[in-house]
PDB file of C-alpha atoms and ligand atoms in Angstrom:
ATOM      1  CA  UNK A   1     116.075 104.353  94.191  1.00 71.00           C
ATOM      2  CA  UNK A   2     112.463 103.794  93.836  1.00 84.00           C
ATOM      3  CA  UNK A   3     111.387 103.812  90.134  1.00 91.00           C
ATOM      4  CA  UNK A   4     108.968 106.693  88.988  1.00 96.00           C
ATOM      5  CA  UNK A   5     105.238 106.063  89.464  1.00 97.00           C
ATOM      6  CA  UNK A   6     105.046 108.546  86.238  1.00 98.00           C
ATOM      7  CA  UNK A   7     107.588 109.870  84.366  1.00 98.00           C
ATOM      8  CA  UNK A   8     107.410 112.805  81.351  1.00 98.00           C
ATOM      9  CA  UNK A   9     110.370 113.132  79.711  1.00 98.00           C
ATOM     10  CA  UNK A  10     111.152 116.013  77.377  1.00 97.00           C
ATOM     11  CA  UNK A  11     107.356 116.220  76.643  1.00 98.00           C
ATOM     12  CA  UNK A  12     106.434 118.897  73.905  1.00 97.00           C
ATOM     13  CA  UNK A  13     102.790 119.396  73.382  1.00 97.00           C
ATOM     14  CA  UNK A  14     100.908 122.137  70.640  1.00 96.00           C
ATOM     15  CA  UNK A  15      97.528 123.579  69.637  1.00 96.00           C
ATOM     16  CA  UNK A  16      98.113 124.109  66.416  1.00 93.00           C
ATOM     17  CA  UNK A  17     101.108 126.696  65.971  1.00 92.00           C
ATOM     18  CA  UNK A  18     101.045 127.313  69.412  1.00 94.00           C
ATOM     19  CA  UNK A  19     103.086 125.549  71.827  1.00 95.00           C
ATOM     20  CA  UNK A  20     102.094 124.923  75.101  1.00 97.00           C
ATOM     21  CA  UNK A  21     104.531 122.768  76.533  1.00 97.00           C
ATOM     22  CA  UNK A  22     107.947 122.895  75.400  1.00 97.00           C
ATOM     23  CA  UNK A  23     109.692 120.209  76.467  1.00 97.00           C
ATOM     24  CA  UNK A  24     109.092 119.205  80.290  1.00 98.00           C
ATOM     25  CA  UNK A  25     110.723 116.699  82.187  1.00 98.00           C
ATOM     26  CA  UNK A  26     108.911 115.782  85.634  1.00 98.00           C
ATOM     27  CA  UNK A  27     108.836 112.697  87.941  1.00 97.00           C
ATOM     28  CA  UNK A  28     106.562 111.159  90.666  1.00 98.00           C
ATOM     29  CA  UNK A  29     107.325 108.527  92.792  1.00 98.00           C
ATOM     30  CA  UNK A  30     105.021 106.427  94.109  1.00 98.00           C
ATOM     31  CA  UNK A  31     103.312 108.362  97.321  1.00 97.00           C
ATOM     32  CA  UNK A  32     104.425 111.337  96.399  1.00 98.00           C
ATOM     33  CA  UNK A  33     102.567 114.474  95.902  1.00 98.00           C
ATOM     34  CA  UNK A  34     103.600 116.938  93.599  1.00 98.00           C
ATOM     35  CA  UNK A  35     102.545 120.165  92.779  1.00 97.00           C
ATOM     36  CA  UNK A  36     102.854 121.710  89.781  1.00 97.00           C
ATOM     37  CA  UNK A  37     102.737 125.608  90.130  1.00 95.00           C
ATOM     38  CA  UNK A  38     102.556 128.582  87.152  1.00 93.00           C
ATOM     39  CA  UNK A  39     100.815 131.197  85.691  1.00 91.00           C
ATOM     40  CA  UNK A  40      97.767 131.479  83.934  1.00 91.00           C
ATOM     41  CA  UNK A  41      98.537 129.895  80.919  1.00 94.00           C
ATOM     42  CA  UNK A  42     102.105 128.690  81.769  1.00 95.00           C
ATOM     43  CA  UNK A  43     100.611 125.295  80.699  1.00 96.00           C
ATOM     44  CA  UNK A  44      99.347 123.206  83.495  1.00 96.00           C
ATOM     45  CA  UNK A  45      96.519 122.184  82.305  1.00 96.00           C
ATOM     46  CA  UNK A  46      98.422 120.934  79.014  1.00 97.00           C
ATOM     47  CA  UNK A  47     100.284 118.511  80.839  1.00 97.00           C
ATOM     48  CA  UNK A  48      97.751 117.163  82.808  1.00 96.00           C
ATOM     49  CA  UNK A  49      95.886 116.883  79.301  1.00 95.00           C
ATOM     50  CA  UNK A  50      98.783 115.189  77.702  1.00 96.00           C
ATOM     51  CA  UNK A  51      98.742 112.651  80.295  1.00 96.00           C
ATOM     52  CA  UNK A  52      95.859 111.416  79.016  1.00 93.00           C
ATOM     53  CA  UNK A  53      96.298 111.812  75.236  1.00 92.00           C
ATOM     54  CA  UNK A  54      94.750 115.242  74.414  1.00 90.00           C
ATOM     55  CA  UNK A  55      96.567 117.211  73.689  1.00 91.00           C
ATOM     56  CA  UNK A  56      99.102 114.149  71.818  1.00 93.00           C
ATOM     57  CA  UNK A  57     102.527 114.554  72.915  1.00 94.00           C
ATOM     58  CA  UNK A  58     104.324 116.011  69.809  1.00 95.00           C
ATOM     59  CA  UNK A  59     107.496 114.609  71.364  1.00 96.00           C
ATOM     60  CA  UNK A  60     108.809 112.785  74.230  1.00 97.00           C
ATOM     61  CA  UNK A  61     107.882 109.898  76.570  1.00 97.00           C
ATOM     62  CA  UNK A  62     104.910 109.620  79.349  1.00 97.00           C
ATOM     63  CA  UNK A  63     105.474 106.152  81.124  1.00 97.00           C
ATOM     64  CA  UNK A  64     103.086 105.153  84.293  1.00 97.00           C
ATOM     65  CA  UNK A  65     103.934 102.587  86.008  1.00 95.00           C
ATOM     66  CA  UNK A  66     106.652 101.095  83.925  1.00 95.00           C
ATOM     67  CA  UNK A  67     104.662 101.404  80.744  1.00 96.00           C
ATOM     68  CA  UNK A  68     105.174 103.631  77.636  1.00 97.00           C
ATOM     69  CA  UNK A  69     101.507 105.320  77.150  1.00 96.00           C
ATOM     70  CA  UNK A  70     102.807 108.265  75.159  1.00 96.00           C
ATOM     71  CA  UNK A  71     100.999 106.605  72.265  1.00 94.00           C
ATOM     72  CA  UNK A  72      97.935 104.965  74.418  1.00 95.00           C
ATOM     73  CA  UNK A  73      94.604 105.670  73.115  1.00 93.00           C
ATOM     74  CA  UNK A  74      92.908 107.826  75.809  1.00 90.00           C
ATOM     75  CA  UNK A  75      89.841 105.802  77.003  1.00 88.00           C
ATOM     76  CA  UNK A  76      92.666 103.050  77.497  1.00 90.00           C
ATOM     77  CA  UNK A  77      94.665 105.322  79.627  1.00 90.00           C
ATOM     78  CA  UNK A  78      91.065 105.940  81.301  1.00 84.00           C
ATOM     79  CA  UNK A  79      90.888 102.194  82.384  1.00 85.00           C
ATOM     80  CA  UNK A  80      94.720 102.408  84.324  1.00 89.00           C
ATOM     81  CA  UNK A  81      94.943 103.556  87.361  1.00 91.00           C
ATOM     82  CA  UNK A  82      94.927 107.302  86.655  1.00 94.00           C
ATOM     83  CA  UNK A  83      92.519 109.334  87.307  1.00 93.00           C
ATOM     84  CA  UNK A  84      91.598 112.759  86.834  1.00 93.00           C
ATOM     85  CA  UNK A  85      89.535 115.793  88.082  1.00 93.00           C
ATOM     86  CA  UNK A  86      89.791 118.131  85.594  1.00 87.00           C
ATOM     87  CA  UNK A  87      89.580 121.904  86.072  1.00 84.00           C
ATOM     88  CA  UNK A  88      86.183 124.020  86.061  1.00 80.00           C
ATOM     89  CA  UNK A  89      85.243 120.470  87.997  1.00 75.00           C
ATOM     90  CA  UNK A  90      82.714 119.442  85.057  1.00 83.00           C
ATOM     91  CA  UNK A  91      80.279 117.024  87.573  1.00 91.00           C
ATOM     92  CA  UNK A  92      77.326 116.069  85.724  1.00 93.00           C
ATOM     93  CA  UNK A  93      74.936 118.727  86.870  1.00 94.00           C
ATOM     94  CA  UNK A  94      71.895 116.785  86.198  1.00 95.00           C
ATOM     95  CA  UNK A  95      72.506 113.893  88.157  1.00 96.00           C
ATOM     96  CA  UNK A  96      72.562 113.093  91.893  1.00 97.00           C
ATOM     97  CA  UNK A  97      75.682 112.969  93.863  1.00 98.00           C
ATOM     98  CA  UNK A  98      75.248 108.978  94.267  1.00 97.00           C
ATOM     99  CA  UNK A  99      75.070 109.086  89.738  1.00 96.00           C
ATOM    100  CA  UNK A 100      77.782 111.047  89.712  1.00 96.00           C
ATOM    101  CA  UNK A 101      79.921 108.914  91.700  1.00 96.00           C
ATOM    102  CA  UNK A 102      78.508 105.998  89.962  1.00 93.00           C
ATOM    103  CA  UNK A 103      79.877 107.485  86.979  1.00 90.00           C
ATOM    104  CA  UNK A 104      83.056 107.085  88.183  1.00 89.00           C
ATOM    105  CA  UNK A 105      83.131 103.719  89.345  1.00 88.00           C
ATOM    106  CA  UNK A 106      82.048 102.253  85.703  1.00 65.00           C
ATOM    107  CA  UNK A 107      85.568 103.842  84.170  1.00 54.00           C
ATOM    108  CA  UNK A 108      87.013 101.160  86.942  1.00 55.00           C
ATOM    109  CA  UNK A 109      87.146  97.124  86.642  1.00 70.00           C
ATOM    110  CA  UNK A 110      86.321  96.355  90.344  1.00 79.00           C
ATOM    111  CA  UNK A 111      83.560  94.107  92.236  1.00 86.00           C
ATOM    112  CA  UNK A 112      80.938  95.073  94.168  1.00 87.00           C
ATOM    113  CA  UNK A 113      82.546  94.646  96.952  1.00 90.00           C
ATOM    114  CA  UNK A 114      85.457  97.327  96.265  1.00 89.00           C
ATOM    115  CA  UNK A 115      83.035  99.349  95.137  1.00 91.00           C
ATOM    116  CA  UNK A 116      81.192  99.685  98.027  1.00 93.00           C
ATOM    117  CA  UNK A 117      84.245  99.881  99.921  1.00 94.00           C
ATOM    118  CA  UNK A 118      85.814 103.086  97.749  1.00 95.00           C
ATOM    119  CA  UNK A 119      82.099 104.812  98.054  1.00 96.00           C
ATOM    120  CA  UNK A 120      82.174 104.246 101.827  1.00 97.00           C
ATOM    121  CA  UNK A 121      85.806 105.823 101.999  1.00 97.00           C
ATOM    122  CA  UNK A 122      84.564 108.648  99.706  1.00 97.00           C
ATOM    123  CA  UNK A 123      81.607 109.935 101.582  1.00 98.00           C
ATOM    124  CA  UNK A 124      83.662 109.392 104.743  1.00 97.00           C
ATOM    125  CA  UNK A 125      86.509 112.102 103.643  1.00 96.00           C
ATOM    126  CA  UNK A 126      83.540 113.883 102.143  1.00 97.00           C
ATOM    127  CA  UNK A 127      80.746 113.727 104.523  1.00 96.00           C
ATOM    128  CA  UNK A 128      78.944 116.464 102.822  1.00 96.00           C
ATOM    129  CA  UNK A 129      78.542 114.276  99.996  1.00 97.00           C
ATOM    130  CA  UNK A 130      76.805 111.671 101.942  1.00 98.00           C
ATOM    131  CA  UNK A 131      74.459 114.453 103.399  1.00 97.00           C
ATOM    132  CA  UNK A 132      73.822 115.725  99.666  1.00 97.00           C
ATOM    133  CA  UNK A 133      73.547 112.144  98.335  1.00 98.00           C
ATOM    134  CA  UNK A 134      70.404 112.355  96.667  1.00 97.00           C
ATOM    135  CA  UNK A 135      70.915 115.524  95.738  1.00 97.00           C
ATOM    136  CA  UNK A 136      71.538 117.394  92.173  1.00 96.00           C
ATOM    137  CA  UNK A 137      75.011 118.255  91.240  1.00 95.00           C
ATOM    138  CA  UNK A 138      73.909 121.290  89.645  1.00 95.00           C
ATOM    139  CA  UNK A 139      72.245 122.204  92.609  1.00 95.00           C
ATOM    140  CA  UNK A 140      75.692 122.131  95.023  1.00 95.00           C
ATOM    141  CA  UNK A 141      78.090 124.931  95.839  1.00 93.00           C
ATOM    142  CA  UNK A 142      81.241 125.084  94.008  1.00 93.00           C
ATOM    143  CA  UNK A 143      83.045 123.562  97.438  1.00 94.00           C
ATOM    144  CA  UNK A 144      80.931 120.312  96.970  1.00 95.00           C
ATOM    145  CA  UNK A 145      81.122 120.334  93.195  1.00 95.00           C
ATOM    146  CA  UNK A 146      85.021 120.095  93.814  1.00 95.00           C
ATOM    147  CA  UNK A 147      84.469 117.661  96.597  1.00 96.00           C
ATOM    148  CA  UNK A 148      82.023 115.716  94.034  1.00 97.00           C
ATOM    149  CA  UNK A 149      84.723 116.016  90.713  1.00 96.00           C
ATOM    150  CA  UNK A 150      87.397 114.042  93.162  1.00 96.00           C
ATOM    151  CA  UNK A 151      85.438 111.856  95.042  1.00 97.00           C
ATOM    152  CA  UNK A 152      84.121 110.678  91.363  1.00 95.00           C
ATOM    153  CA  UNK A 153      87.966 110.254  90.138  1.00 95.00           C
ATOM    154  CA  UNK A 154      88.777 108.328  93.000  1.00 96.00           C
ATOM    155  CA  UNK A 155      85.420 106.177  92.610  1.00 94.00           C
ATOM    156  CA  UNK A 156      88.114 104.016  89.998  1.00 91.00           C
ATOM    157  CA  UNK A 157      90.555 103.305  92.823  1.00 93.00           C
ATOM    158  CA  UNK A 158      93.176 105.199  91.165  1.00 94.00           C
ATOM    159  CA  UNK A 159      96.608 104.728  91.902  1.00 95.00           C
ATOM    160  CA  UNK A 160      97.246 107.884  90.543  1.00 97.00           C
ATOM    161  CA  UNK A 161      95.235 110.891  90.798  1.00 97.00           C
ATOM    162  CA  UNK A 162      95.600 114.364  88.830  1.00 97.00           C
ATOM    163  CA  UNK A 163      94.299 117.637  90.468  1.00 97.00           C
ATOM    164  CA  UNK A 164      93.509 120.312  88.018  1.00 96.00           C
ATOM    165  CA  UNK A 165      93.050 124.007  90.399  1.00 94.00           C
ATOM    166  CA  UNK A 166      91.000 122.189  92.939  1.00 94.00           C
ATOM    167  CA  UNK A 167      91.315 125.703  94.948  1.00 92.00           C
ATOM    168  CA  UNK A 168      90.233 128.020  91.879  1.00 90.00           C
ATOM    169  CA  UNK A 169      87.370 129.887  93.373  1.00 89.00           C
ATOM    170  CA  UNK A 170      86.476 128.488  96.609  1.00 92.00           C
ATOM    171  CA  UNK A 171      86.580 130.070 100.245  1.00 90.00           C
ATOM    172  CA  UNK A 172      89.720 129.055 102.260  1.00 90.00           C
ATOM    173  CA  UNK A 173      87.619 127.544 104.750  1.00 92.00           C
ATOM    174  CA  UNK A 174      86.419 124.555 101.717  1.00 93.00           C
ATOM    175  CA  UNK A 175      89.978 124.907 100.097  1.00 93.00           C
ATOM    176  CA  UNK A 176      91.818 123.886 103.874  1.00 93.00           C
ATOM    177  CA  UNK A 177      89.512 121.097 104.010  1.00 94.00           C
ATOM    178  CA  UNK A 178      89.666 119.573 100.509  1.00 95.00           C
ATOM    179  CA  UNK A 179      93.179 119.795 100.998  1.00 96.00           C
ATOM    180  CA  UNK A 180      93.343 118.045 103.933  1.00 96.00           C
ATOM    181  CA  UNK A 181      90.983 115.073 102.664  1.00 97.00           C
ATOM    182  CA  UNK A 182      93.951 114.964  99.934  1.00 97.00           C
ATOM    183  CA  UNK A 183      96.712 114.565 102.375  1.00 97.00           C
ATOM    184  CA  UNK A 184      94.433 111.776 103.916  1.00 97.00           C
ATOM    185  CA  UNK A 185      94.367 109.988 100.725  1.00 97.00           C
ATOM    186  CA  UNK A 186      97.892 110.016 100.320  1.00 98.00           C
ATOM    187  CA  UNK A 187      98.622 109.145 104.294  1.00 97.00           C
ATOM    188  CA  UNK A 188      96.362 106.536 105.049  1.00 96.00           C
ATOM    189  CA  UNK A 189      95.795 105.273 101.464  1.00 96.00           C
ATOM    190  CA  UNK A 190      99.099 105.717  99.479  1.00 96.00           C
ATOM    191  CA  UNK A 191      97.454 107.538  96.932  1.00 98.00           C
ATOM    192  CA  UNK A 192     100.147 108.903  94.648  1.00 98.00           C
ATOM    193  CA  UNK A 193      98.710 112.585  93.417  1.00 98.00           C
ATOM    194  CA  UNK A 194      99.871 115.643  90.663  1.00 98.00           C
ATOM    195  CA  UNK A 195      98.283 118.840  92.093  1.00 97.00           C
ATOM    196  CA  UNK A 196      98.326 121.497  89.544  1.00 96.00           C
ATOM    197  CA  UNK A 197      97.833 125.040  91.459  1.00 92.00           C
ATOM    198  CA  UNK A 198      97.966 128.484  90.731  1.00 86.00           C
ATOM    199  CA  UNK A 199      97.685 129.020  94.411  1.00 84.00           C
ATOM    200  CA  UNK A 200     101.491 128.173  95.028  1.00 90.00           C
ATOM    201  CA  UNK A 201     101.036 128.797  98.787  1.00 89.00           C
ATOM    202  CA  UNK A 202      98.495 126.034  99.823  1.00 89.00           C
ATOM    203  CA  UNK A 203      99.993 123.594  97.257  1.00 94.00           C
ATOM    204  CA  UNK A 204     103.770 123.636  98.424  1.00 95.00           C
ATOM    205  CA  UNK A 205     102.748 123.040 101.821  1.00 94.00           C
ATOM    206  CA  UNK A 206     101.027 120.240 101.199  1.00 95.00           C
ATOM    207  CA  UNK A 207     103.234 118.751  98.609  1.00 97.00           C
ATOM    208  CA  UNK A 208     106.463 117.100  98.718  1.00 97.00           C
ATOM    209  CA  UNK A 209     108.293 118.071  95.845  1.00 97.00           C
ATOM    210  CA  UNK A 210     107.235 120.955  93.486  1.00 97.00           C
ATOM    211  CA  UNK A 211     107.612 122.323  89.958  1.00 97.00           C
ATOM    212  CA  UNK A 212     107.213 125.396  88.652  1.00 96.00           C
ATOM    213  CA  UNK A 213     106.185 125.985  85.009  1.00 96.00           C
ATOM    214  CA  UNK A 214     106.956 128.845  83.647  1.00 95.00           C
ATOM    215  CA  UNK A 215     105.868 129.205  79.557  1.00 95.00           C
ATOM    216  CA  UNK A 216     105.706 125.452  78.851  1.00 97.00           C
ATOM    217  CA  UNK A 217     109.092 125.090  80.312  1.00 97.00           C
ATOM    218  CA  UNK A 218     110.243 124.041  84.101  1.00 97.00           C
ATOM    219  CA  UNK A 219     112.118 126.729  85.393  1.00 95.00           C
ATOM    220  CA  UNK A 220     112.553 125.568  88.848  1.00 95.00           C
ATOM    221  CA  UNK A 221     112.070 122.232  91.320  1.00 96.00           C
ATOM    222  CA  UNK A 222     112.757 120.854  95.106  1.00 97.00           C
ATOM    223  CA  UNK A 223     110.586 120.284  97.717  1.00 96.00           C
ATOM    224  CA  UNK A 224     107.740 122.292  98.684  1.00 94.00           C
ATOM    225  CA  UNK A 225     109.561 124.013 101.718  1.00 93.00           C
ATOM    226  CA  UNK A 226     112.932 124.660  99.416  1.00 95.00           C
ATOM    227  CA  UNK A 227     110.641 126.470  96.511  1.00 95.00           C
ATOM    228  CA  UNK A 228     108.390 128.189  99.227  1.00 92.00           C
ATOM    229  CA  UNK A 229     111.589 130.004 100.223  1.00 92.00           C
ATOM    230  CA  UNK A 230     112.799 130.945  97.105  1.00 92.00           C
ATOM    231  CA  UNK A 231     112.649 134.674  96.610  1.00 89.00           C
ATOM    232  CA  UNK A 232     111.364 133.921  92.951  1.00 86.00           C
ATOM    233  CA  UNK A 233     108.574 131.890  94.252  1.00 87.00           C
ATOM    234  CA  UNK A 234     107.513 134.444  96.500  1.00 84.00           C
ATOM    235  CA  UNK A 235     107.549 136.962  94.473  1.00 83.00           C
ATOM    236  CA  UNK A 236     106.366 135.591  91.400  1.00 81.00           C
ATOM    237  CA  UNK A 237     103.449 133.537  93.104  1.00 77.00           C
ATOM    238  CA  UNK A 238     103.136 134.473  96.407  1.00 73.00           C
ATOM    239  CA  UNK A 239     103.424 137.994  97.452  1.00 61.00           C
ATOM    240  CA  UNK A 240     100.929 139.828  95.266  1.00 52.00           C
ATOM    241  CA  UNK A 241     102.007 138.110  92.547  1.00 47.00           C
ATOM    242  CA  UNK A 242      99.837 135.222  92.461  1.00 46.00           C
ATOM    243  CA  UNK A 243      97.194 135.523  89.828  1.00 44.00           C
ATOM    244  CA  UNK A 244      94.341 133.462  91.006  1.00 37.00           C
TER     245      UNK A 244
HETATM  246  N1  LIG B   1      92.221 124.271  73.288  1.00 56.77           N
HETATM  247  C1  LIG B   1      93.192 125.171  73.090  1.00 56.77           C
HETATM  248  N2  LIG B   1      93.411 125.702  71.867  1.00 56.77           N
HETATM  249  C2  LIG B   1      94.407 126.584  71.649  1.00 56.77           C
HETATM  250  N3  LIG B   1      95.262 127.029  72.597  1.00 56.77           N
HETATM  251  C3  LIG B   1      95.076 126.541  73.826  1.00 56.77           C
HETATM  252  C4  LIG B   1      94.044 125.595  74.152  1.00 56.77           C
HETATM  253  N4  LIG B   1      94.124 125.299  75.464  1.00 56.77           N
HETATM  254  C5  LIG B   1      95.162 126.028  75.945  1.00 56.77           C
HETATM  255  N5  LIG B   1      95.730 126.771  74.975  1.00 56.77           N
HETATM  256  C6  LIG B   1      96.903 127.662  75.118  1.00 56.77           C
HETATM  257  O1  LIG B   1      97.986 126.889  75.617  1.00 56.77           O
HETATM  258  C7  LIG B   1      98.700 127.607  76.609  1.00 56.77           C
HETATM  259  C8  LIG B   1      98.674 126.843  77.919  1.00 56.77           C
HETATM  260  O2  LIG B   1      97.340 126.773  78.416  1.00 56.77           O
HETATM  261  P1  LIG B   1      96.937 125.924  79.685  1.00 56.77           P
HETATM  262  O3  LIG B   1      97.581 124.601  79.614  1.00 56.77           O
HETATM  263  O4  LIG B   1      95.456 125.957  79.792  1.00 56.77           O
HETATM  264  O5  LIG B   1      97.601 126.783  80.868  1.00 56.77           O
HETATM  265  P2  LIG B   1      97.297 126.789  82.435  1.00 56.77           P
HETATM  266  O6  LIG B   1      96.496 125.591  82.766  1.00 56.77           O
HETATM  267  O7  LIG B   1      98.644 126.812  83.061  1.00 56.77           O
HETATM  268  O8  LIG B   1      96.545 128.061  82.703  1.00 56.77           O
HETATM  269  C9  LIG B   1      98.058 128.981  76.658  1.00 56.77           C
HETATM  270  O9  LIG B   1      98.776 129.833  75.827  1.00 56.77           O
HETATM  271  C10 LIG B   1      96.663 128.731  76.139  1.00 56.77           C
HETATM  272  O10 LIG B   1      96.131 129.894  75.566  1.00 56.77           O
HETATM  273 MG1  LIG B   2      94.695 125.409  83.667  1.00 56.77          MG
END
């Protein structure tokens, strides 16, 4: 068996007296992507939070890539290969597409040469980034902005990238095609990625294994095809019952 890429074992997390993740156990292998499904507030965004520190995990273990970071101060965790686009996409709006991505190359430790390379691969999955390179991020729709927030997370050559609701609010037109530069990554690059999703249809298809979080807990995995058959998928997430 391959060895996890990241693994969360019984991972509690709390603001204050509330508790937001209640102890979750969840695995990725490397070139895997896995979608993490729920509610509004089942907790998604928690985990993908903890991940990096903030929330701190009140219990439990986070280990990437063989290595305890449970404890890991977060700009450390910044500087592995994780990376993140968080939700509400939070691009700098002030600054060009080309600043923005340059933003996210100087979390990385890589030469000119890679960076070049990554920024070439970036406005090649995203070519409406290189046609908006000069442009404003403020001044992009919310399909770029979300094309912008990953193509800056992947700027660091990440061998692991977290997706925070990369769908939430766009046209299915944008949302096919960011999620087909996704399965790109993880085809032709080996990108490993987390895909947290309210919209439980898109996601399962394109993952290969799936969680859903129900209340902080894990109520239910398998692959995507197994949970999108599951009568309590499709009715909980699915068939009028997806809140997005
Ligand atoms: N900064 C915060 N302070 C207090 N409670 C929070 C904070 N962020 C999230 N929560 C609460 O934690 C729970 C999980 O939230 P969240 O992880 O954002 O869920 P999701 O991403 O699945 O919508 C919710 O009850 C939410 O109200
Ligand atoms: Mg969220």
């Amino acid at each position: 068996m391959t060895a996890p890429l990241l693994s969360i074992e019984n991972l509690r997390a709390a603001y204050g007296k509330i508790e937001a993740l209640k102890g979750v156990d969840l695995d990725i292998k490397p070139g895997e992507i896995v979608a993490l499904i729920g509610a509004n507030g089942a907790g998604k965004s928690t985990l993908m939070m903890t991940i990096f520190g903030k929330p701190r995990a009140k219990t439990g273990r986070i280990v990437f890539d063989g290595v305890d970071i449970t404890d890991t101060p977060t700009h450390q965790i910044a500087r592995m290969s994780i990376a993140q686009s968080p939700e509400g996409r939070r691009i700098f709006q002030r600054m060009s597409v080309a600043e923005n991505l340059q933003m996210g190359a100087d979390a990385g430790n890589s030469t000119d040469a890679e960076r070049a390379a990554v920024l070439e691969r970036v406005l090649t999955l995203f070519p409406r980034l290189r046609e908006r390179y000069s442009q404003r991020g403020g001044t992009l729709s919310g399909g770029e902005q979300q094309m912008l927030a990953i193509g800056r997370a992947l700027m660091s050559r990440p061998r692991l990238l977290l997706l925070d609701e990369p769908s939430l609010g766009l046209a299915p037109l944008i949302t096919r095609q960011i999620f087909e530069a996704i399965r790109a990554l993880n085809k032709q690059d080996g990108l490993t990625v987390l895909i947290v999703e309210q919209n439980a249809n898109h996601a399962l298809r394109l993952a290969h294994r799936g969680y859903v979080l129900v209340n902080g807990l894990i109520t239910m995995s398998g692959s995507g095809a197994e949970l999108l058959a599951r009568p309590e998928v499709r009715a909980a997430y699915l068939e009028g019952g997806r809140k997005v």
